[in-house]
Amino acid sequence: MTAPRAWLIWTIGVFAYLVAVSQRTSFGVVGLEATERFQASAAEISFFTVLQLLVYAGLQIPVGILVDRFGSRAMIAGGAILMCLGQLQLAFAVNIPGGVLGRVLVGAGDAMTFISVIRLIPLWFSPARVPLITQLTGMSGQLGQLVSVVPFALILHLAGWTPAFLTLAGMSGVAVVLVLAWLRDLPPGHPRPEKVQGLRATGASLSRAWRQPGTRLGLWSHFTIQFSGTVFAMTWGYPFLISAQGLDTGAVSALMALYVAAAMATGPLIGRFVSRHPLRRSTMVLLIAAATAVAWGAVLLMPGRSPLWLLAGLVVVLAIGGPGSMIGFDFARTFNPAHRIGTATGIVNVGGFIAALVCIYLVGLVLDILYSTGFSRGELYGLEPFRIALCVHFLLLAFGATAVLVCRRKVRRQLAAQGVVVQPLLKSMAQQRLRNAEKRRTPE
């Protein structure tokens, strides 16, 4: 595990993940152009991303099994090839079926990337470094969103649809070359992992992971606070800011850059909170969900268009949901044995993307209904129809928060049976203040 070689392997993996994130979020920038190019309704445009996310979510557990069998190098390269083919297909697509096929390929390739990159870390770095490198991986990959909202959007507006998507396909091609040329699954002399278990054993492991209340608490935590930012970044944020709020492309790009910066800045803070207060993880999830509801309420209830500072506040709150949803993976890790963590992680990762695809589709459906009934007054992406359509967020936030509370009750009963009693938050805070006061009074 020579440090330069390990960092080279990690850098290539992160580049592949960054490319995957840029491919994933690219369609969120082209909503208006796609509506015109494909002569599509809002629901049809939302279906592009819904199907992409459905493919992504559905492949999480199978990809986890395949990466154990074939290794990260093959899976990352295969994912980049699929994304390259998907963007090539989309570059020349002139109808909805052709465009949807492109997004399906992108979703499949994207699904193969993150898990494969994460698998490299414990093989190339010492155990003490794994948590930090894992966090850096997630933060660095999010820079891919900046690629989709700045250079990709610029090429789209200056050169047009086909050159923009050909550029993304070229990025995937570069990733394939780097992965095949330089990336290796294991350090020299490292023993190969044991063979993956059979189908029957895999099914049993999946069943046990699902029956664990902590896994389901992770699933609903991820469901509740990840989807809103994903919906905003991947589909409806750009049309909402451009058409409904009247911002220019420069202001929207700045807000999307703020989204990425806020997610990267808050990630370490949330990680530190989770490590110091492991019994309060669900409380953090519920606080983020409440903040998301308040932020959306403030924007949607504002008479007329919202001021830029309020939209910036919304973007920051939505960005917090990204690193906040990683709490779900921490539940999977701490409530499952080591040999089942991968399966439990796959279950958790499905939650937020299922919520996102439901929200994306419902928003598009509501926009179409309002347009067909005449409420929108001929403006599909107007401010008033968006006010109503985006209220779908509140339904999913309420549903997810309720599920978190139900699962938390079961988890705490399980902990109590093991002798771990989680005291009410206010009582715990009062006791902590007393302990701090006693420390200050105690002479050194």
Coordinates of N, CA, C and O in Angstrom, one line a residue, residues 32-109:
L32 N -36.0 22.8 -20.1 CA -36.7 23.6 -21.1 C -36.4 23.2 -22.5 O -37.2 23.2 -23.4
E33 N -35.1 23.0 -22.8 CA -34.7 22.6 -24.1 C -35.2 21.2 -24.5 O -35.6 21.0 -25.7
A34 N -35.3 20.3 -23.6 CA -35.9 19.0 -23.9 C -37.3 19.1 -24.2 O -37.9 18.3 -25.0
T35 N -38.1 19.9 -23.5 CA -39.5 20.1 -23.7 C -39.7 20.6 -25.2 O -40.6 20.0 -25.9
E36 N -38.9 21.4 -25.7 CA -39.0 21.9 -27.0 C -38.5 20.9 -28.0 O -39.1 20.7 -29.1
R37 N -37.4 20.3 -27.8 CA -36.8 19.3 -28.7 C -37.7 18.1 -29.0 O -37.8 17.7 -30.1
F38 N -38.2 17.6 -27.9 CA -39.0 16.4 -28.0 C -40.5 16.6 -28.0 O -41.3 15.7 -28.1
Q39 N -40.9 17.9 -28.0 CA -42.3 18.3 -28.0 C -43.1 17.5 -26.9 O -44.1 16.9 -27.1
A40 N -42.5 17.6 -25.7 CA -43.0 16.8 -24.6 C -43.7 17.6 -23.6 O -43.5 18.8 -23.4
S41 N -44.6 16.9 -22.8 CA -45.3 17.6 -21.7 C -44.4 17.5 -20.5 O -43.3 16.9 -20.5
A42 N -44.8 18.1 -19.4 CA -44.0 18.1 -18.1 C -43.9 16.7 -17.6 O -42.9 16.3 -17.1
A43 N -45.0 16.0 -17.6 CA -45.0 14.6 -17.1 C -44.0 13.7 -17.9 O -43.3 12.9 -17.4
E44 N -44.0 13.9 -19.3 CA -43.1 13.2 -20.1 C -41.6 13.5 -19.8 O -40.8 12.7 -19.8
I45 N -41.4 14.8 -19.6 CA -40.0 15.2 -19.3 C -39.6 14.6 -17.9 O -38.5 14.1 -17.8
S46 N -40.5 14.6 -17.0 CA -40.2 14.0 -15.7 C -39.9 12.6 -15.8 O -39.1 12.0 -15.0
F47 N -40.6 11.9 -16.8 CA -40.4 10.5 -16.9 C -38.9 10.1 -17.3 O -38.5 9.0 -16.9
F48 N -38.2 11.0 -18.0 CA -36.8 10.8 -18.3 C -36.1 10.5 -17.0 O -35.3 9.5 -16.9
T49 N -36.2 11.4 -16.0 CA -35.4 11.2 -14.8 C -36.0 10.2 -13.9 O -35.3 9.5 -13.2
V50 N -37.3 10.0 -13.9 CA -38.0 8.9 -13.1 C -37.4 7.6 -13.5 O -37.0 6.8 -12.6
L51 N -37.4 7.3 -14.8 CA -36.9 6.0 -15.2 C -35.4 5.8 -15.0 O -35.0 4.8 -14.6
Q52 N -34.7 6.9 -15.1 CA -33.2 6.9 -14.8 C -33.0 6.5 -13.4 O -32.2 5.6 -13.0
L53 N -33.7 7.2 -12.5 CA -33.6 6.9 -11.0 C -34.1 5.5 -10.7 O -33.6 4.8 -9.8
L54 N -35.2 5.0 -11.4 CA -35.7 3.7 -11.1 C -34.6 2.7 -11.5 O -34.4 1.7 -10.7
V55 N -34.0 2.8 -12.6 CA -32.9 1.9 -13.0 C -31.8 2.0 -11.9 O -31.2 1.0 -11.5
Y56 N -31.4 3.2 -11.5 CA -30.3 3.4 -10.6 C -30.6 2.6 -9.3 O -29.8 1.9 -8.7
A57 N -31.8 2.9 -8.7 CA -32.2 2.3 -7.5 C -32.4 0.8 -7.6 O -31.9 0.0 -6.7
G58 N -32.9 0.3 -8.7 CA -33.1 -1.1 -8.8 C -31.8 -1.9 -9.0 O -31.8 -3.1 -8.7
L59 N -30.8 -1.3 -9.4 CA -29.5 -1.9 -9.6 C -28.6 -1.9 -8.4 O -27.5 -2.5 -8.4
Q60 N -28.9 -1.2 -7.3 CA -28.0 -1.1 -6.2 C -27.6 -2.4 -5.6 O -26.4 -2.6 -5.4
I61 N -28.5 -3.2 -5.3 CA -28.2 -4.5 -4.6 C -27.5 -5.4 -5.6 O -26.5 -6.0 -5.3
P62 N -28.0 -5.6 -6.9 CA -27.3 -6.4 -7.8 C -25.9 -6.0 -8.1 O -24.9 -6.8 -8.2
V63 N -25.7 -4.6 -8.2 CA -24.3 -4.1 -8.4 C -23.4 -4.5 -7.2 O -22.2 -4.8 -7.4
G64 N -23.9 -4.4 -6.0 CA -23.1 -4.8 -4.9 C -22.6 -6.2 -4.9 O -21.5 -6.5 -4.6
I65 N -23.5 -7.1 -5.5 CA -23.1 -8.5 -5.6 C -22.1 -8.6 -6.8 O -21.0 -9.4 -6.6
L66 N -22.3 -7.9 -7.9 CA -21.4 -8.1 -9.0 C -20.0 -7.5 -8.8 O -19.0 -8.0 -9.2
V67 N -19.9 -6.4 -8.0 CA -18.6 -5.8 -7.7 C -17.8 -6.7 -6.9 O -16.5 -6.8 -7.0
D68 N -18.4 -7.5 -6.0 CA -17.7 -8.5 -5.2 C -17.1 -9.6 -6.1 O -16.1 -10.2 -5.8
R69 N -17.9 -9.9 -7.2 CA -17.5 -11.0 -8.0 C -16.4 -10.6 -9.1 O -15.5 -11.3 -9.4
F70 N -16.6 -9.4 -9.7 CA -15.8 -9.0 -10.8 C -14.8 -7.9 -10.5 O -13.9 -7.7 -11.3
G71 N -14.9 -7.3 -9.3 CA -14.0 -6.2 -8.9 C -14.4 -4.8 -9.4 O -15.2 -4.7 -10.3
S72 N -13.8 -3.8 -8.8 CA -14.1 -2.4 -9.1 C -13.7 -2.0 -10.4 O -14.4 -1.2 -11.1
R73 N -12.6 -2.4 -10.9 CA -12.0 -2.0 -12.2 C -13.0 -2.3 -13.3 O -13.3 -1.4 -14.1
A74 N -13.5 -3.5 -13.4 CA -14.4 -3.9 -14.4 C -15.7 -3.2 -14.3 O -16.3 -2.8 -15.3
M75 N -16.2 -3.0 -13.1 CA -17.5 -2.4 -12.9 C -17.5 -0.9 -13.2 O -18.4 -0.3 -13.9
I76 N -16.4 -0.2 -12.8 CA -16.3 1.3 -13.1 C -16.1 1.5 -14.6 O -16.8 2.4 -15.2
A77 N -15.3 0.7 -15.2 CA -15.1 0.8 -16.7 C -16.4 0.5 -17.4 O -16.8 1.2 -18.3
G78 N -17.1 -0.5 -17.0 CA -18.4 -0.9 -17.6 C -19.4 0.2 -17.4 O -20.2 0.5 -18.4
G79 N -19.4 0.8 -16.2 CA -20.4 1.9 -16.0 C -20.1 3.1 -16.9 O -21.0 3.7 -17.4
A80 N -18.8 3.4 -17.0 CA -18.4 4.6 -17.9 C -18.8 4.3 -19.3 O -19.2 5.3 -20.0
I81 N -18.6 3.1 -19.8 CA -19.0 2.8 -21.2 C -20.5 2.9 -21.4 O -20.9 3.5 -22.4
L82 N -21.3 2.5 -20.4 CA -22.7 2.6 -20.5 C -23.2 4.1 -20.5 O -24.0 4.5 -21.3
M83 N -22.5 4.9 -19.7 CA -22.9 6.3 -19.7 C -22.5 7.0 -21.0 O -23.2 7.9 -21.4
C84 N -21.3 6.6 -21.5 CA -20.9 7.2 -22.8 C -21.9 6.9 -23.9 O -22.3 7.7 -24.7
L85 N -22.3 5.6 -23.9 CA -23.3 5.2 -24.9 C -24.6 5.9 -24.7 O -25.3 6.3 -25.7
G86 N -25.0 6.1 -23.5 CA -26.3 6.8 -23.2 C -26.2 8.3 -23.6 O -27.2 8.8 -24.2
Q87 N -25.1 9.0 -23.4 CA -25.1 10.4 -23.8 C -24.9 10.5 -25.3 O -25.4 11.5 -25.9
L88 N -24.3 9.5 -25.9 CA -24.3 9.5 -27.4 C -25.7 9.4 -28.0 O -26.1 10.0 -28.9
Q89 N -26.4 8.4 -27.4 CA -27.8 8.2 -27.8 C -28.6 9.5 -27.6 O -29.4 9.9 -28.5
L90 N -28.4 10.1 -26.5 CA -29.2 11.3 -26.2 C -28.8 12.5 -27.1 O -29.6 13.4 -27.4
A91 N -27.5 12.6 -27.4 CA -27.1 13.7 -28.3 C -27.8 13.7 -29.6 O -28.0 14.8 -30.2
F92 N -28.2 12.5 -30.1 CA -28.8 12.5 -31.5 C -30.3 12.1 -31.4 O -30.9 12.0 -32.5
A93 N -30.8 11.9 -30.2 CA -32.2 11.6 -30.1 C -33.1 12.7 -30.5 O -32.8 13.9 -30.2
V94 N -34.2 12.4 -31.3 CA -35.1 13.4 -31.7 C -36.5 13.1 -31.3 O -37.4 13.9 -31.6
N95 N -36.7 12.1 -30.5 CA -38.0 11.8 -30.0 C -37.9 11.2 -28.6 O -36.8 10.9 -28.1
I96 N -39.1 11.1 -27.9 CA -39.1 10.7 -26.5 C -38.5 9.3 -26.3 O -37.6 9.1 -25.4
P97 N -38.9 8.3 -27.1 CA -38.3 6.9 -26.8 C -36.8 6.9 -27.0 O -36.1 6.3 -26.2
G98 N -36.2 7.6 -27.9 CA -34.8 7.7 -28.1 C -34.1 8.4 -26.9 O -33.1 7.9 -26.4
G99 N -34.7 9.5 -26.4 CA -34.2 10.2 -25.3 C -34.2 9.3 -24.0 O -33.3 9.3 -23.2
V100 N -35.3 8.6 -23.8 CA -35.5 7.8 -22.6 C -34.5 6.7 -22.6 O -33.9 6.3 -21.6
L101 N -34.2 6.1 -23.8 CA -33.2 5.0 -23.9 C -31.9 5.5 -23.4 O -31.1 4.8 -22.7
G102 N -31.5 6.7 -23.8 CA -30.3 7.3 -23.4 C -30.2 7.5 -21.9 O -29.1 7.2 -21.3
R103 N -31.2 7.9 -21.3 CA -31.2 8.1 -19.8 C -31.2 6.8 -19.1 O -30.6 6.7 -18.0
V104 N -31.8 5.8 -19.6 CA -31.7 4.4 -19.0 C -30.3 4.0 -19.0 O -29.8 3.4 -17.9
L105 N -29.6 4.1 -20.1 CA -28.2 3.7 -20.1 C -27.3 4.5 -19.1 O -26.4 4.0 -18.4
V106 N -27.6 5.8 -19.0 CA -26.9 6.7 -18.0 C -27.2 6.2 -16.6 O -26.3 6.1 -15.8
G107 N -28.4 5.9 -16.3 CA -28.8 5.4 -15.0 C -28.1 4.1 -14.6 O -27.6 3.9 -13.5
A108 N -28.0 3.2 -15.6 CA -27.4 1.9 -15.3 C -25.9 2.1 -15.1 O -25.3 1.5 -14.2
G109 N -25.2 2.9 -15.9 CA -23.8 3.2 -15.7 C -23.5 3.9 -14.4 O -22.5 3.6 -13.7

